[in-house]
mmCIF file of C-alpha atoms and ligand atoms in Angstrom:
data_model
loop_
_atom_site.group_PDB
_atom_site.id
_atom_site.type_symbol
_atom_site.label_atom_id
_atom_site.label_comp_id
_atom_site.label_asym_id
_atom_site.label_seq_id
_atom_site.Cartn_x
_atom_site.Cartn_y
_atom_site.Cartn_z
ATOM 1 C CA MET A 1 -1.527 -20.112 31.025
ATOM 2 C CA ASP A 2 1.142 -22.559 29.930
ATOM 3 C CA ALA A 3 3.455 -21.322 27.167
ATOM 4 C CA GLN A 4 4.437 -24.937 26.381
ATOM 5 C CA GLN A 5 0.799 -25.796 25.724
ATOM 6 C CA VAL A 6 0.414 -22.758 23.442
ATOM 7 C CA ARG A 7 3.574 -23.560 21.486
ATOM 8 C CA ALA A 8 2.157 -26.933 20.377
ATOM 9 C CA TYR A 9 -0.152 -25.041 17.997
ATOM 10 C CA PHE A 10 2.524 -22.929 16.314
ATOM 11 C CA ASP A 11 4.618 -25.072 14.031
ATOM 12 C CA PHE A 12 6.795 -22.766 11.942
ATOM 13 C CA ALA A 13 5.845 -24.181 8.531
ATOM 14 C CA LYS A 14 2.130 -23.922 9.281
ATOM 15 C CA VAL A 15 2.497 -20.403 10.666
ATOM 16 C CA ARG A 16 4.392 -19.241 7.590
ATOM 17 C CA SER A 17 1.851 -20.655 5.168
ATOM 18 C CA GLY A 18 -0.977 -19.407 7.403
ATOM 19 C CA LEU A 19 0.429 -15.896 7.345
ATOM 20 C CA LEU A 20 0.617 -15.996 3.533
ATOM 21 C CA ASP A 21 -2.948 -17.377 3.306
ATOM 22 C CA VAL A 22 -4.368 -14.771 5.685
ATOM 23 C CA THR A 23 -2.684 -11.770 4.051
ATOM 24 C CA GLY A 24 -3.445 -13.224 0.610
ATOM 25 C CA ARG A 25 -7.151 -13.364 1.444
ATOM 26 C CA LEU A 26 -7.140 -9.925 3.045
ATOM 27 C CA PHE A 27 -5.348 -8.074 0.285
ATOM 28 C CA GLY A 28 -6.224 -10.199 -2.755
ATOM 29 C CA LEU A 29 -2.656 -11.436 -3.198
ATOM 30 C CA GLU A 30 -1.088 -14.637 -4.399
ATOM 31 C CA TYR A 31 2.439 -15.621 -3.336
ATOM 32 C CA VAL A 32 4.149 -17.741 -5.973
ATOM 33 C CA PRO A 33 7.352 -19.505 -4.805
ATOM 34 C CA ILE A 34 10.312 -18.756 -7.109
ATOM 35 C CA ASP A 35 12.616 -21.707 -6.597
ATOM 36 C CA ASP A 36 15.368 -20.468 -8.916
ATOM 37 C CA ALA A 37 15.535 -16.903 -7.533
ATOM 38 C CA ALA A 38 19.032 -15.681 -6.635
ATOM 39 C CA VAL A 39 19.130 -15.789 -2.832
ATOM 40 C CA TRP A 40 21.921 -15.178 -0.318
ATOM 41 C CA HIS A 41 21.403 -18.368 1.694
ATOM 42 C CA GLU A 42 19.601 -21.674 1.214
ATOM 43 C CA ASP A 43 17.201 -20.777 4.068
ATOM 44 C CA VAL A 44 15.807 -17.840 2.095
ATOM 45 C CA ALA A 45 12.454 -18.394 0.358
ATOM 46 C CA ALA A 46 11.566 -16.076 -2.535
ATOM 47 C CA TYR A 47 8.022 -15.408 -3.761
ATOM 48 C CA ASP A 48 6.526 -13.298 -6.477
ATOM 49 C CA VAL A 49 3.557 -11.339 -5.161
ATOM 50 C CA ARG A 50 0.700 -11.356 -7.671
ATOM 51 C CA ALA A 51 -2.686 -9.661 -7.799
ATOM 52 C CA ASP A 52 -5.201 -10.260 -10.575
ATOM 53 C CA GLY A 53 -2.555 -12.161 -12.525
ATOM 54 C CA ALA A 54 -0.025 -9.318 -12.565
ATOM 55 C CA VAL A 55 3.262 -9.410 -10.642
ATOM 56 C CA LEU A 56 3.423 -6.627 -8.022
ATOM 57 C CA GLY A 57 6.863 -7.380 -6.644
ATOM 58 C CA ARG A 58 9.064 -9.971 -5.009
ATOM 59 C CA ILE A 59 9.586 -10.853 -1.342
ATOM 60 C CA TYR A 60 12.325 -12.812 0.400
ATOM 61 C CA LEU A 61 11.732 -14.557 3.725
ATOM 62 C CA ASP A 62 14.939 -15.204 5.666
ATOM 63 C CA LEU A 63 13.417 -16.365 8.910
ATOM 64 C CA HIS A 64 15.805 -18.647 10.803
ATOM 65 C CA PRO A 65 18.921 -17.825 12.840
ATOM 66 C CA ARG A 66 22.435 -18.690 11.701
ATOM 67 C CA ASP A 67 25.954 -17.653 12.633
ATOM 68 C CA GLY A 68 26.868 -14.108 11.743
ATOM 69 C CA LYS A 69 23.326 -13.082 10.904
ATOM 70 C CA PHE A 70 21.447 -9.978 12.078
ATOM 71 C CA LYS A 71 19.986 -10.906 15.473
ATOM 72 C CA HIS A 72 16.677 -9.024 15.484
ATOM 73 C CA ALA A 73 13.548 -9.020 13.320
ATOM 74 C CA ALA A 74 13.118 -6.427 10.589
ATOM 75 C CA GLN A 75 11.903 -5.701 7.102
ATOM 76 C CA PHE A 76 14.423 -4.344 4.611
ATOM 77 C CA GLY A 77 13.471 -2.748 1.333
ATOM 78 C CA LEU A 78 15.795 -4.039 -1.421
ATOM 79 C CA VAL A 79 14.277 -2.242 -4.424
ATOM 80 C CA SER A 80 11.773 0.623 -4.273
ATOM 81 C CA GLY A 81 8.920 0.175 -6.698
ATOM 82 C CA ILE A 82 8.494 2.900 -9.326
ATOM 83 C CA ALA A 83 5.449 2.855 -11.593
ATOM 84 C CA GLY A 84 6.304 1.660 -15.113
ATOM 85 C CA ARG A 85 9.991 1.330 -14.279
ATOM 86 C CA GLN A 86 10.806 -1.199 -11.541
ATOM 87 C CA LEU A 87 8.974 -3.600 -9.222
ATOM 88 C CA PRO A 88 9.494 -3.450 -5.458
ATOM 89 C CA GLU A 89 11.518 -6.127 -3.678
ATOM 90 C CA GLY A 90 11.800 -6.529 0.063
ATOM 91 C CA ALA A 91 13.081 -8.985 2.637
ATOM 92 C CA LEU A 92 12.103 -10.102 6.097
ATOM 93 C CA VAL A 93 15.139 -10.952 8.182
ATOM 94 C CA CYS A 94 14.112 -12.670 11.417
ATOM 95 C CA ASN A 95 15.277 -15.383 13.819
ATOM 96 C CA PHE A 96 12.446 -17.831 14.383
ATOM 97 C CA PRO A 97 12.926 -21.474 15.408
ATOM 98 C CA ARG A 98 12.448 -24.153 12.751
ATOM 99 C CA GLY A 99 9.993 -26.187 14.814
ATOM 100 C CA LEU A 100 7.471 -24.939 17.356
ATOM 101 C CA MET A 101 7.264 -21.183 17.909
ATOM 102 C CA GLU A 102 6.272 -18.999 20.840
ATOM 103 C CA HIS A 103 3.104 -17.048 20.154
ATOM 104 C CA ARG A 104 5.142 -13.878 20.688
ATOM 105 C CA ASP A 105 7.171 -14.886 17.600
ATOM 106 C CA VAL A 106 3.974 -15.384 15.615
ATOM 107 C CA VAL A 107 2.944 -11.823 16.518
ATOM 108 C CA THR A 108 6.390 -10.574 15.457
ATOM 109 C CA MET A 109 6.070 -12.404 12.129
ATOM 110 C CA PHE A 110 2.719 -10.745 11.438
ATOM 111 C CA HIS A 111 4.148 -7.372 12.503
ATOM 112 C CA GLU A 112 7.181 -7.533 10.227
ATOM 113 C CA PHE A 113 5.117 -8.904 7.362
ATOM 114 C CA GLY A 114 2.912 -5.826 7.798
ATOM 115 C CA HIS A 115 5.931 -3.712 6.799
ATOM 116 C CA LEU A 116 6.770 -6.041 3.901
ATOM 117 C CA VAL A 117 3.294 -6.040 2.389
ATOM 118 C CA HIS A 118 3.208 -2.233 2.784
ATOM 119 C CA HIS A 119 6.520 -2.015 0.899
ATOM 120 C CA VAL A 120 5.176 -4.145 -1.956
ATOM 121 C CA LEU A 121 1.645 -2.714 -2.204
ATOM 122 C CA ALA A 122 2.991 0.855 -2.259
ATOM 123 C CA GLY A 123 5.334 0.016 -5.135
ATOM 124 C CA LYS A 124 3.510 1.928 -7.872
ATOM 125 C CA GLN A 125 4.509 5.480 -7.039
ATOM 126 C CA ALA A 126 5.944 7.938 -9.544
ATOM 127 C CA TRP A 127 9.065 8.447 -7.444
ATOM 128 C CA ALA A 128 11.019 6.202 -5.086
ATOM 129 C CA ARG A 129 10.785 8.952 -2.457
ATOM 130 C CA PHE A 130 7.095 8.106 -1.963
ATOM 131 C CA SER A 131 7.336 4.351 -2.596
ATOM 132 C CA GLY A 132 6.829 1.692 0.071
ATOM 133 C CA VAL A 133 6.999 2.517 3.767
ATOM 134 C CA THR A 134 8.043 6.137 3.216
ATOM 135 C CA THR A 135 5.336 7.578 5.453
ATOM 136 C CA GLU A 136 5.971 9.894 8.368
ATOM 137 C CA TRP A 137 7.986 8.220 11.087
ATOM 138 C CA ASP A 138 5.122 8.430 13.562
ATOM 139 C CA PHE A 139 2.850 6.465 11.223
ATOM 140 C CA VAL A 140 5.154 3.821 9.802
ATOM 141 C CA GLU A 141 4.537 1.313 12.623
ATOM 142 C CA ALA A 142 0.744 1.649 12.444
ATOM 143 C CA PRO A 143 0.171 -0.807 9.538
ATOM 144 C CA SER A 144 2.463 -3.390 11.148
ATOM 145 C CA GLN A 145 0.931 -2.967 14.603
ATOM 146 C CA LEU A 146 -2.489 -3.268 12.975
ATOM 147 C CA LEU A 147 -1.622 -6.603 11.354
ATOM 148 C CA GLU A 148 -0.663 -7.965 14.801
ATOM 149 C CA GLU A 149 -4.395 -7.993 15.620
ATOM 150 C CA TRP A 150 -4.859 -10.901 13.199
ATOM 151 C CA ALA A 151 -2.375 -12.971 15.212
ATOM 152 C CA TRP A 152 -4.573 -12.549 18.308
ATOM 153 C CA ASN A 153 -7.892 -13.491 16.732
ATOM 154 C CA ALA A 154 -9.224 -16.988 17.468
ATOM 155 C CA ASP A 155 -11.019 -17.361 14.132
ATOM 156 C CA VAL A 156 -7.907 -16.341 12.200
ATOM 157 C CA LEU A 157 -5.585 -18.516 14.278
ATOM 158 C CA ARG A 158 -7.858 -21.509 13.813
ATOM 159 C CA THR A 159 -7.124 -21.392 10.070
ATOM 160 C CA PHE A 160 -3.485 -22.414 10.555
ATOM 161 C CA ALA A 161 -2.648 -23.003 14.239
ATOM 162 C CA THR A 162 -3.094 -26.742 14.646
ATOM 163 C CA ASP A 163 -1.259 -29.221 16.845
ATOM 164 C CA ALA A 164 0.532 -32.405 15.723
ATOM 165 C CA ASP A 165 -2.815 -34.253 15.606
ATOM 166 C CA GLY A 166 -4.392 -31.535 13.457
ATOM 167 C CA ALA A 167 -6.603 -30.072 16.214
ATOM 168 C CA ALA A 168 -7.055 -26.295 15.897
ATOM 169 C CA ILE A 169 -6.146 -24.001 18.773
ATOM 170 C CA PRO A 170 -9.206 -23.722 21.089
ATOM 171 C CA ALA A 171 -10.889 -20.305 21.300
ATOM 172 C CA ALA A 172 -10.808 -20.594 25.116
ATOM 173 C CA LEU A 173 -7.017 -20.864 25.033
ATOM 174 C CA VAL A 174 -6.732 -17.802 22.760
ATOM 175 C CA ALA A 175 -8.968 -15.919 25.228
ATOM 176 C CA LYS A 176 -6.570 -16.837 28.051
ATOM 177 C CA MET A 177 -3.578 -15.738 25.952
ATOM 178 C CA ARG A 178 -5.284 -12.404 25.325
ATOM 179 C CA ALA A 179 -6.118 -11.927 28.991
ATOM 180 C CA ALA A 180 -2.476 -12.605 29.913
ATOM 181 C CA ASP A 181 -1.297 -10.143 27.257
ATOM 182 C CA GLU A 182 -3.608 -7.433 28.554
ATOM 183 C CA PHE A 183 -2.299 -7.737 32.110
ATOM 184 C CA GLY A 184 -0.387 -4.618 33.124
ATOM 185 C CA LYS A 185 -1.067 -2.683 29.915
ATOM 186 C CA GLY A 186 -1.949 0.463 31.889
ATOM 187 C CA TYR A 187 1.411 0.330 33.604
ATOM 188 C CA LEU A 188 3.176 -0.286 30.287
ATOM 189 C CA ALA A 189 1.341 2.649 28.679
ATOM 190 C CA ARG A 190 2.397 4.960 31.513
ATOM 191 C CA THR A 191 6.010 3.787 31.278
ATOM 192 C CA GLN A 192 5.956 4.494 27.537
ATOM 193 C CA MET A 193 4.655 8.000 28.284
ATOM 194 C CA PHE A 194 7.541 8.479 30.712
ATOM 195 C CA TYR A 195 10.100 7.356 28.112
ATOM 196 C CA ALA A 196 8.495 9.586 25.488
ATOM 197 C CA ALA A 197 8.605 12.553 27.875
ATOM 198 C CA VAL A 198 12.301 11.970 28.648
ATOM 199 C CA SER A 199 13.085 11.686 24.948
ATOM 200 C CA TYR A 200 11.229 14.889 24.138
ATOM 201 C CA TRP A 201 12.234 17.083 27.066
ATOM 202 C CA LEU A 202 15.918 16.212 27.119
ATOM 203 C CA HIS A 203 16.135 17.326 23.497
ATOM 204 C CA GLN A 204 13.875 20.320 23.908
ATOM 205 C CA ASN A 205 15.592 21.817 26.948
ATOM 206 C CA ARG A 206 18.809 20.445 28.370
ATOM 207 C CA ALA A 207 19.316 23.207 30.930
ATOM 208 C CA GLY A 208 19.873 22.092 34.516
ATOM 209 C CA ASP A 209 20.505 18.677 35.989
ATOM 210 C CA LEU A 210 19.374 15.833 33.743
ATOM 211 C CA THR A 211 18.756 13.418 36.597
ATOM 212 C CA ASP A 212 16.541 15.977 38.365
ATOM 213 C CA ARG A 213 14.523 16.384 35.178
ATOM 214 C CA VAL A 214 14.177 12.620 34.710
ATOM 215 C CA ARG A 215 13.049 12.305 38.355
ATOM 216 C CA GLU A 216 10.368 14.964 37.761
ATOM 217 C CA LEU A 217 9.145 13.250 34.593
ATOM 218 C CA GLN A 218 9.077 9.833 36.225
ATOM 219 C CA ASP A 219 7.023 11.189 39.143
ATOM 220 C CA LYS A 220 4.643 12.772 36.672
ATOM 221 C CA TYR A 221 4.153 9.868 34.238
ATOM 222 C CA ASP A 222 5.305 6.547 35.609
ATOM 223 C CA LEU A 223 3.472 4.298 38.053
ATOM 224 C CA PHE A 224 6.604 3.559 40.065
ATOM 225 C CA PRO A 225 8.654 6.285 41.765
ATOM 226 C CA PHE A 226 12.178 7.338 40.876
ATOM 227 C CA MET A 227 14.841 5.115 42.414
ATOM 228 C CA GLU A 228 17.479 7.121 44.289
ATOM 229 C CA GLY A 229 20.945 6.923 42.776
ATOM 230 C CA SER A 230 19.703 5.734 39.368
ATOM 231 C CA HIS A 231 20.413 7.516 36.064
ATOM 232 C CA PHE A 232 18.082 5.760 33.649
ATOM 233 C CA HIS A 233 18.687 8.253 30.812
ATOM 234 C CA ALA A 234 22.417 7.404 30.744
ATOM 235 C CA SER A 235 21.649 3.990 29.218
ATOM 236 C CA PHE A 236 18.495 4.889 27.260
ATOM 237 C CA GLY A 237 19.825 4.035 23.790
ATOM 238 C CA HIS A 238 16.789 5.427 21.991
ATOM 239 C CA LEU A 239 17.901 8.943 22.953
ATOM 240 C CA THR A 240 20.414 8.799 20.128
ATOM 241 C CA SER A 241 18.526 6.661 17.582
ATOM 242 C CA TYR A 242 14.994 8.028 18.078
ATOM 243 C CA ALA A 243 16.239 11.378 19.429
ATOM 244 C CA SER A 244 13.193 13.390 20.545
ATOM 245 C CA ALA A 245 10.733 11.067 18.775
ATOM 246 C CA TYR A 246 10.429 8.051 21.087
ATOM 247 C CA TYR A 247 6.698 8.906 21.271
ATOM 248 C CA THR A 248 6.236 7.367 17.813
ATOM 249 C CA TYR A 249 5.911 3.862 19.334
ATOM 250 C CA MET A 250 2.814 4.774 21.304
ATOM 251 C CA TRP A 251 1.461 7.193 18.716
ATOM 252 C CA SER A 252 1.561 4.523 15.995
ATOM 253 C CA LEU A 253 -0.394 2.284 18.371
ATOM 254 C CA VAL A 254 -3.012 5.021 18.833
ATOM 255 C CA ILE A 255 -3.392 5.167 15.037
ATOM 256 C CA ALA A 256 -3.325 1.347 14.702
ATOM 257 C CA LYS A 257 -6.192 1.029 17.196
ATOM 258 C CA ASP A 258 -8.083 3.737 15.287
ATOM 259 C CA LEU A 259 -7.567 1.889 11.974
ATOM 260 C CA PHE A 260 -8.626 -1.378 13.617
ATOM 261 C CA SER A 261 -11.946 0.187 14.668
ATOM 262 C CA ALA A 262 -13.077 -0.044 11.016
ATOM 263 C CA PHE A 263 -12.703 -3.851 10.992
ATOM 264 C CA ASP A 264 -15.271 -6.272 12.404
ATOM 265 C CA PRO A 265 -13.473 -8.299 15.117
ATOM 266 C CA ASP A 266 -15.995 -11.106 14.538
ATOM 267 C CA ASP A 267 -15.084 -11.293 10.846
ATOM 268 C CA LEU A 268 -11.475 -10.197 10.444
ATOM 269 C CA LEU A 269 -11.129 -11.948 7.102
ATOM 270 C CA ALA A 270 -13.904 -9.880 5.466
ATOM 271 C CA ALA A 271 -12.523 -8.737 2.123
ATOM 272 C CA ASP A 272 -14.341 -5.415 1.542
ATOM 273 C CA VAL A 273 -12.869 -3.389 4.395
ATOM 274 C CA ALA A 274 -9.429 -4.954 3.894
ATOM 275 C CA THR A 275 -9.513 -4.056 0.209
ATOM 276 C CA ARG A 276 -10.449 -0.467 1.038
ATOM 277 C CA TYR A 277 -7.611 -0.324 3.581
ATOM 278 C CA ARG A 278 -5.186 -1.757 0.984
ATOM 279 C CA ASP A 279 -6.156 0.835 -1.601
ATOM 280 C CA THR A 280 -6.580 3.949 0.552
ATOM 281 C CA VAL A 281 -3.685 3.440 2.980
ATOM 282 C CA LEU A 282 -1.105 0.794 2.011
ATOM 283 C CA ALA A 283 -0.993 1.362 -1.753
ATOM 284 C CA GLN A 284 -0.502 5.125 -1.289
ATOM 285 C CA GLY A 285 2.903 4.705 0.386
ATOM 286 C CA GLY A 286 4.234 8.115 1.388
ATOM 287 C CA SER A 287 2.499 10.003 -1.412
ATOM 288 C CA LYS A 288 0.061 11.707 1.002
ATOM 289 C CA ASP A 289 0.208 12.889 4.585
ATOM 290 C CA ALA A 290 -0.577 9.966 6.888
ATOM 291 C CA ALA A 291 -3.396 11.976 8.481
ATOM 292 C CA ASP A 292 -5.044 12.134 5.040
ATOM 293 C CA LEU A 293 -4.529 8.392 4.447
ATOM 294 C CA VAL A 294 -6.317 7.653 7.721
ATOM 295 C CA THR A 295 -9.137 10.081 6.859
ATOM 296 C CA ASP A 296 -9.508 8.517 3.398
ATOM 297 C CA PHE A 297 -9.880 5.071 4.963
ATOM 298 C CA LEU A 298 -12.013 5.882 8.013
ATOM 299 C CA GLY A 299 -14.087 8.648 6.429
ATOM 300 C CA ARG A 300 -13.195 10.953 9.340
ATOM 301 C CA PRO A 301 -10.026 12.401 10.895
ATOM 302 C CA TYR A 302 -7.998 10.176 13.238
ATOM 303 C CA ASN A 303 -8.797 10.143 16.929
ATOM 304 C CA ALA A 304 -7.701 8.305 20.098
ATOM 305 C CA ASP A 305 -11.074 6.693 20.903
ATOM 306 C CA GLY A 306 -10.029 3.201 19.781
ATOM 307 C CA PHE A 307 -6.853 3.445 21.868
ATOM 308 C CA ARG A 308 -8.853 4.608 24.912
ATOM 309 C CA ARG A 309 -11.300 1.731 24.488
ATOM 310 C CA TRP A 310 -8.417 -0.732 24.261
ATOM 311 C CA LEU A 311 -6.761 0.752 27.358
ATOM 312 C CA ALA A 312 -10.012 0.547 29.335
ATOM 313 C CA SER A 313 -11.063 -2.947 28.173
ATOM 314 C CA THR A 314 -10.544 -6.001 30.330
ATOM 315 C CA GLY A 315 -9.333 -8.137 27.456
ATOM 316 C CA LYS A 316 -11.784 -10.940 28.075
ATOM 317 C CA ARG A 317 -13.239 -10.948 24.580
ATOM 318 C CA THR A 318 -13.008 -14.354 22.970
ATOM 319 C CA SER A 319 -12.542 -13.300 19.341
HETATM 320 ZN ZN1 ZN B 1 7.841 -2.447 12.996
#
């Protein structure tokens, strides 16, 4: 698969408006540009988010790199919504090129927008403590990882991913992109398990030699053996930021795959299931335990079946 060929279909302006169209259709939202909003740089686009004629909140998209700017991609809550008192405001701060984008960037844009739309839709809580993305830490990535699925779906991509001549991205090319993405996922899953085990065990019990413990855990979880003389944990930055909870990356993915099992992959723009997801999960913010949000949406407790199916699939589906 040729990344240059793929890039021809992802012009930034079309991707941005496509993302707004797709999420607008899914969640019944309208994004109204606010040209005179107070913004911190001329690159920043502000929109009011409306549903059924009422303003739900405001979003700011600051999507291109510039000197001195944050170098990663993230969503930042600016104002927490409180019912009857204040509307939520949030910003996406990312570093995407102004012209053609890598598909990986498109996936990142959908991911981060998943956090932003969660922040806005959950803006009608009684207290800021439960407003927006204030769920448990091991759930907060699930809505954003879920929205990534839309960036891998040929029917969805066809709605906005067109080349300079206006031709939509071929389904066969999306199938190849998916197959390439799926390559090595078993290895990646095992490596994530290894990292999660290191993060957990080194905080749970630090007795003895750390390198010996890491060697044991690598032999148990990872595909590749421990490399003599290495001390991986000494530069594993997540040990201080995520502490014992590195597992949340993979656990959120387990939940995201479970949530995705309720959607029809052949009709990802169907409004009924998306509306139910909006109301039972996103709009609730942190006001309920995440396990209850998932049960309310799926009609059953969470499980790992969707994750297992994904792990075992060959990735050759065309949708
Ligand atoms: Zn995220």
